[in-house]
Coordinates of C-alpha atoms and ligand atoms in Angstrom, one line a residue:
M27 CA -28.7 0.3 -9.6
Y28 CA -26.9 1.1 -6.5
K29 CA -25.9 4.4 -5.0
S30 CA -22.5 3.9 -4.2
I31 CA -20.1 0.8 -5.2
V32 CA -17.0 0.7 -3.5
I33 CA -13.9 -1.0 -4.8
G34 CA -11.5 -2.7 -2.6
T35 CA -11.7 -4.1 1.0
G36 CA -8.5 -2.9 2.8
P37 CA -9.2 -0.3 5.9
A38 CA -10.1 2.7 3.4
G39 CA -13.2 0.6 1.6
L40 CA -14.3 -0.7 4.7
T41 CA -14.5 2.6 6.4
A42 CA -16.0 4.0 3.6
A43 CA -18.4 1.0 3.7
I44 CA -19.4 1.8 7.4
Y45 CA -19.9 5.6 6.7
L46 CA -21.9 4.8 3.6
A47 CA -24.1 2.2 5.1
R48 CA -24.7 4.1 8.5
A49 CA -25.9 6.8 6.2
N50 CA -28.6 4.3 4.6
L51 CA -26.7 4.3 1.1
N52 CA -26.6 0.5 1.3
P53 CA -23.2 0.3 -0.5
L54 CA -22.2 -2.5 -2.5
V55 CA -18.7 -3.6 -1.6
I56 CA -16.7 -5.6 -4.1
E57 CA -14.1 -7.5 -2.2
G58 CA -11.3 -8.0 -4.9
V59 CA -8.7 -10.8 -4.8
Q60 CA -7.3 -10.1 -1.5
P61 CA -10.1 -9.4 0.8
G62 CA -9.1 -7.2 3.3
G63 CA -6.2 -6.3 1.6
Q64 CA -2.5 -5.8 2.9
L65 CA -3.4 -5.7 6.5
T66 CA -4.4 -9.9 5.8
T67 CA -0.7 -10.6 5.1
T68 CA 0.6 -9.2 8.4
T69 CA 0.6 -10.5 11.7
E70 CA 0.2 -8.4 14.8
V71 CA -0.8 -4.7 14.4
E72 CA 0.5 -2.5 17.2
N73 CA -0.2 0.8 15.8
F74 CA -3.9 1.1 15.1
P75 CA -5.4 3.3 18.2
G76 CA -7.8 1.7 19.9
F77 CA -6.1 -1.6 20.4
P78 CA -3.6 -1.5 23.3
Q79 CA -2.4 -4.6 23.2
G80 CA -2.4 -5.0 19.9
I81 CA -4.4 -7.0 17.0
Q82 CA -4.0 -9.5 14.5
G83 CA -4.4 -7.7 11.2
P84 CA -6.9 -10.5 9.8
E85 CA -8.7 -9.7 12.7
L86 CA -8.7 -6.0 12.4
M87 CA -10.3 -6.7 9.0
D88 CA -12.8 -9.0 9.8
N89 CA -13.9 -6.6 12.5
M90 CA -14.3 -3.7 9.9
R91 CA -15.9 -5.9 7.4
K92 CA -18.6 -7.1 10.4
Q93 CA -19.0 -3.4 11.4
A94 CA -20.0 -2.5 7.6
E95 CA -22.6 -5.4 7.1
R96 CA -24.1 -4.8 10.4
F97 CA -25.2 -1.4 9.0
G98 CA -26.6 -3.1 5.9
A99 CA -23.4 -3.0 3.3
E100 CA -23.7 -5.6 0.6
F101 CA -20.4 -7.3 0.2
R102 CA -19.6 -9.4 -3.2
S103 CA -16.5 -11.3 -4.2
G104 CA -15.1 -10.8 -7.6
W105 CA -12.4 -8.8 -9.3
V106 CA -13.5 -5.6 -11.2
E107 CA -12.2 -6.1 -14.6
Q108 CA -13.7 -2.8 -16.5
V109 CA -15.1 0.4 -15.6
D110 CA -16.9 2.9 -17.8
F111 CA -17.1 6.5 -16.1
S112 CA -18.2 7.9 -19.2
V113 CA -21.9 7.3 -19.1
R114 CA -24.3 7.7 -16.2
P115 CA -25.1 5.8 -14.2
F116 CA -21.4 4.0 -13.9
K117 CA -20.6 1.1 -15.1
V118 CA -18.7 -1.5 -13.3
K119 CA -17.8 -4.9 -14.8
V120 CA -17.1 -7.7 -12.4
E121 CA -15.0 -10.5 -13.8
G122 CA -17.1 -13.5 -15.1
G123 CA -20.3 -11.7 -13.9
D124 CA -22.5 -9.0 -14.2
E125 CA -22.1 -5.3 -15.2
L126 CA -23.3 -3.5 -12.2
E127 CA -24.3 0.5 -12.1
S128 CA -24.2 2.7 -9.9
E129 CA -24.2 6.6 -9.3
T130 CA -21.0 7.0 -7.7
V131 CA -17.9 5.0 -7.4
I132 CA -15.3 5.0 -4.4
L133 CA -11.8 3.6 -5.6
S134 CA -10.2 2.1 -2.7
T135 CA -8.0 -1.1 -4.2
G136 CA -4.8 -0.1 -2.7
A137 CA -1.3 -0.6 -3.6
S138 CA 0.8 -4.0 -3.8
A139 CA 4.6 -3.8 -2.3
R140 CA 6.7 -4.8 -4.8
Y141 CA 8.9 -8.0 -4.1
L142 CA 12.2 -9.2 -5.3
S143 CA 10.7 -13.0 -6.7
I144 CA 13.5 -14.7 -5.2
P145 CA 14.3 -17.9 -3.4
G146 CA 13.2 -17.7 0.2
E147 CA 11.5 -14.5 0.1
Q148 CA 7.5 -15.4 -0.2
E149 CA 7.6 -18.3 2.3
N150 CA 9.3 -15.5 4.8
V151 CA 7.2 -12.8 4.6
G152 CA 5.8 -11.9 8.1
R153 CA 8.7 -14.4 9.6
G154 CA 11.8 -11.9 8.8
V155 CA 11.1 -10.7 5.6
S156 CA 8.8 -7.5 5.5
T157 CA 7.9 -4.5 3.3
C158 CA 6.7 -2.1 6.1
A159 CA 9.4 -0.9 8.5
T160 CA 6.7 1.1 10.1
C161 CA 4.8 -2.0 10.9
D162 CA 7.6 -4.4 11.7
G163 CA 10.8 -2.6 12.7
F164 CA 9.5 -3.0 16.1
F165 CA 10.0 -6.6 16.3
F166 CA 13.7 -6.3 15.1
R167 CA 15.3 -4.4 18.5
G168 CA 18.8 -4.7 18.7
K169 CA 19.1 -7.0 15.9
K170 CA 20.6 -6.8 12.0
I171 CA 18.5 -5.8 9.7
I172 CA 19.1 -5.7 6.0
V173 CA 17.2 -2.9 3.4
V174 CA 17.0 -3.5 0.0
G175 CA 16.5 -0.8 -2.7
G176 CA 18.2 2.4 -3.7
G177 CA 15.2 5.0 -3.8
D178 CA 13.8 7.2 -1.4
S179 CA 11.7 4.7 0.3
A180 CA 14.5 2.4 1.3
M181 CA 16.7 5.6 2.4
E182 CA 13.5 6.5 4.8
E183 CA 13.0 2.7 5.9
A184 CA 17.0 2.4 6.5
S185 CA 16.9 5.5 8.8
F186 CA 14.0 4.7 10.5
L187 CA 15.0 1.1 11.1
T188 CA 18.1 2.3 13.0
R189 CA 16.2 3.0 16.0
F190 CA 15.3 -0.2 16.7
A191 CA 18.4 -2.7 14.9
S192 CA 22.0 -2.7 16.1
T193 CA 22.7 -2.1 12.1
V194 CA 21.2 -1.6 8.9
T195 CA 22.8 -2.8 5.7
L196 CA 21.8 -1.1 2.5
V197 CA 21.8 -3.6 -0.1
H198 CA 20.9 -2.2 -3.7
R199 CA 21.9 -3.4 -7.1
R200 CA 23.9 -0.4 -8.5
D201 CA 26.7 1.7 -7.4
E202 CA 24.8 4.8 -7.8
L203 CA 21.1 5.7 -5.8
R204 CA 18.1 6.5 -6.9
A205 CA 17.0 8.4 -3.8
S206 CA 17.0 12.3 -3.8
K207 CA 20.4 13.8 -2.0
I208 CA 18.5 14.8 1.2
M209 CA 17.5 11.4 1.7
Q210 CA 21.0 9.8 0.8
D211 CA 22.6 12.4 3.1
R212 CA 20.2 11.6 6.1
A213 CA 21.1 7.8 5.7
R214 CA 24.8 8.5 5.1
S215 CA 25.2 10.5 8.0
N216 CA 23.4 7.9 10.3
E217 CA 26.5 5.6 11.4
K218 CA 24.3 2.6 12.1
V219 CA 23.8 2.3 8.3
Q220 CA 26.1 0.2 6.3
W221 CA 26.3 0.0 2.9
A222 CA 26.5 -2.9 0.3
L223 CA 26.0 -1.3 -3.1
N224 CA 26.6 -2.9 -6.7
R225 CA 25.1 -6.2 -5.0
T226 CA 22.1 -8.0 -6.5
P227 CA 20.2 -10.0 -4.3
L228 CA 19.9 -13.5 -5.1
A229 CA 18.0 -15.4 -2.6
V230 CA 16.6 -15.0 1.3
V231 CA 19.2 -17.5 3.4
T232 CA 17.7 -19.0 6.6
D233 CA 19.0 -21.9 8.9
E234 CA 17.7 -25.4 9.6
N235 CA 14.9 -23.7 12.0
S236 CA 13.7 -21.9 9.1
T237 CA 14.8 -18.4 10.7
V238 CA 16.4 -15.7 8.2
K239 CA 19.9 -15.6 8.5
G240 CA 20.6 -12.9 5.5
L241 CA 20.7 -12.2 2.1
K242 CA 22.9 -14.4 -0.5
V243 CA 23.9 -11.3 -3.3
R244 CA 26.1 -11.3 -6.4
N245 CA 28.7 -8.7 -5.8
N246 CA 28.6 -7.1 -9.3
A247 CA 32.4 -6.1 -9.1
T248 CA 33.8 -9.4 -8.3
N249 CA 30.9 -11.5 -10.0
Q250 CA 31.3 -13.3 -6.4
E251 CA 28.6 -14.2 -4.3
E252 CA 28.4 -13.3 -0.7
L253 CA 26.2 -13.5 2.3
V254 CA 25.1 -10.4 4.1
E255 CA 24.3 -11.4 7.4
A256 CA 20.9 -10.1 9.1
D257 CA 17.6 -11.1 11.1
G258 CA 15.3 -9.4 9.3
V259 CA 15.1 -8.5 5.4
F260 CA 13.1 -5.3 4.4
V261 CA 12.5 -4.7 0.6
A262 CA 11.7 -1.4 -0.3
I263 CA 11.5 -1.6 -3.8
G264 CA 8.4 0.4 -4.3
H265 CA 4.9 0.2 -4.6
T266 CA 2.5 -0.8 -7.5
P267 CA -0.9 1.0 -7.2
N268 CA -3.8 -1.4 -8.2
T269 CA -5.2 0.6 -11.0
K270 CA -4.5 -1.2 -14.4
F271 CA -8.4 -2.2 -14.1
L272 CA -9.2 1.6 -14.8
G273 CA -7.4 1.9 -18.2
D274 CA -7.6 5.5 -19.0
A275 CA -11.0 6.0 -17.2
I276 CA -9.5 8.6 -14.5
H277 CA -6.4 10.7 -14.2
T278 CA -3.6 8.7 -12.9
D279 CA 0.2 10.0 -12.2
D280 CA 3.2 8.6 -14.0
H281 CA 3.4 5.5 -11.6
G282 CA -0.3 5.0 -11.6
Y283 CA -1.7 6.4 -8.5
I284 CA -4.8 8.3 -8.7
I285 CA -4.7 12.0 -8.7
V286 CA -7.1 13.7 -6.2
K287 CA -8.2 16.9 -5.8
P288 CA -5.6 17.9 -2.9
G289 CA -7.3 17.7 0.8
T290 CA -10.3 16.0 -0.7
T291 CA -11.2 12.4 -2.2
E292 CA -12.5 13.6 -5.7
T293 CA -11.3 12.2 -8.9
N294 CA -11.1 14.2 -12.1
I295 CA -14.7 13.0 -12.7
P296 CA -17.5 13.9 -10.5
G297 CA -19.0 11.2 -8.4
V298 CA -15.8 8.8 -8.6
F299 CA -13.8 9.2 -5.4
A300 CA -10.5 7.7 -4.1
C301 CA -9.1 6.7 -1.0
G302 CA -6.3 4.7 0.8
D303 CA -3.0 3.5 -0.8
V304 CA -4.5 3.5 -4.4
Q305 CA -3.9 7.6 -4.3
D306 CA -1.4 7.8 -1.4
T307 CA 2.6 7.6 -2.0
R308 CA 3.3 9.1 0.9
Y309 CA 1.5 7.8 4.4
R310 CA 0.4 4.3 3.5
Q311 CA -0.7 3.6 6.9
A312 CA -3.8 1.7 7.8
I313 CA -5.3 4.4 10.0
T314 CA -4.6 7.1 7.3
A315 CA -6.2 4.7 4.9
A316 CA -9.2 4.4 7.3
G317 CA -9.1 8.3 7.4
S318 CA -9.4 8.7 3.8
G319 CA -12.1 6.1 3.3
C320 CA -14.2 8.2 6.1
M321 CA -14.0 11.4 3.6
A322 CA -14.6 9.4 0.6
A323 CA -17.7 8.0 2.1
M324 CA -18.6 11.8 3.5
D325 CA -17.7 13.4 -0.3
C326 CA -19.9 10.8 -1.7
E327 CA -22.9 11.6 0.3
K328 CA -22.5 15.4 -0.6
Y329 CA -22.3 14.5 -4.1
L330 CA -25.3 12.4 -4.1
E331 CA -27.2 15.3 -2.1
G332 CA -26.5 17.6 -5.0
S333 CA -24.4 20.0 -2.8
M334 CA -20.9 19.1 -3.9
V335 CA -19.2 21.9 -6.4
H336 CA -16.7 20.0 -8.4
D337 CA -14.2 21.9 -9.1
W338 CA -11.0 20.1 -10.9
S339 CA -9.2 23.4 -12.3
E340 CA -7.4 23.5 -8.8
T341 CA -6.0 20.4 -9.4
L342 CA -3.2 19.3 -11.4
N343 CA -3.7 17.6 -14.3
P344 CA -1.0 15.3 -16.0
Ligands
NAP618 P1 11.8 4.3 -6.5 O1 12.1 5.2 -6.5 O2 11.1 3.7 -8.0 O3 12.7 3.1 -6.0 C1 12.9 1.5 -6.4 C2 14.2 0.9 -6.0 O4 14.1 -0.1 -5.6 C3 15.3 1.6 -7.0 O5 16.6 2.0 -6.3 C4 15.7 0.3 -7.7 O6 16.7 0.2 -8.4 C5 15.2 -0.7 -6.8 N1 14.5 -2.0 -7.2 C6 13.5 -1.9 -8.2 N2 13.3 -3.2 -8.3 C7 14.4 -4.1 -8.3 C8 14.6 -5.5 -8.2 N3 14.1 -6.3 -8.8 N4 15.8 -5.9 -7.6 C9 16.4 -5.1 -6.7 N5 16.4 -3.9 -6.5 C10 15.2 -3.0 -7.0 O7 10.7 3.5 -5.4 P2 10.6 4.4 -4.2 O8 11.6 4.5 -3.1 O9 9.1 3.3 -3.1 O10 9.8 5.7 -4.0 C11 8.5 5.5 -5.1 C12 8.4 7.2 -5.2 O11 7.8 7.7 -3.8 C13 9.4 8.2 -5.6 O12 8.9 9.1 -6.3 C14 9.8 8.5 -3.9 O13 10.5 9.9 -4.2 C15 8.6 8.9 -3.4 N6 9.3 8.9 -1.9 C16 9.1 10.1 -1.2 C17 9.4 9.9 0.2 C18 9.8 11.2 0.8 O14 10.2 12.1 0.0 N7 9.9 11.2 2.2 C19 9.8 8.6 0.7 C20 9.7 7.1 0.1 C21 9.3 7.4 -1.0 P3 17.3 1.0 -9.6 O15 17.6 2.1 -8.9 O16 18.7 0.2 -10.0 O17 16.2 1.0 -10.4

């Protein structure tokens, strides 16, 4: 039986693992299908403190993993298909493998950006197609950018990207935006933002050098195909938290994000903690994920010491 199992190996899970291992709690870390998480799909990370020249996303994650291993964290590849938090110790079932037991569990399975699933999209991720304005906006200084989506994320990313871009064209499949009025107003009052509403994205278009040239869309009013020209396409159509495997073992919000007691990583189950994007609908940064991973490990230590008072009553239950 383990003292602590960490599920997920993005910055949140690996930071939790470093702290737990340094506290001599010998955590087991289960890697999931995408070891290293979302950062392994990016190229250069320029905003993680401590790397003045930037660092490649996969290298940063590899460093974190080595750091956790150095202090005795045990790693295991695999995909958790089921958990049972109704019994003590908790049970964690790894696909095609055994059922593991642990006194505590840290959930750090992240969230996945949703993609459009159109031709030209996946092959250009990191080469003109992005799902993270904060990460990649800087690479499009003075260029034309498209943001796809009609929600708050799309408005926020469009406004943010005007810092770098010559123009930002917002492409949305309907005439009406889903975003809150304040976010819409902010984007609408920005003269660099142009609007291509009622247009359904059909394909990311590249030239003969595989450089992104724009987005082919269908104008739903005329039923004609059009090309919206741009050097970069930012897809901002939401994220999906990776919580399916939890079933109803834990409280989540309507979108599937794990609910934690504000200012902590405590879930509604004493001994189960959540950190990183799986519980974060707001910041979603590597550094905030790492910070919350540290919090989860410290909460976990406190719980194992028996000095944690679990008071869920203050927290909103769904
Ligand atoms: P969202 O509200 O679910 O909006 C997703 C948008 O993407 C919708 O406009 C949707 O179009 C469009 N979309 C979805 N699938 C598509 C597809 N296959 N093709 C084309 N378009 C597609 O997601 P979000 O904007 O990421 O926001 C998620 C939550 O976080 C919301 O509760 C939001 O308020 C919150 N948030 C808040 C802030 C803030 O307050 N600062 C910032 C960001 C996010 P339809 O409208 O046609 O369905």
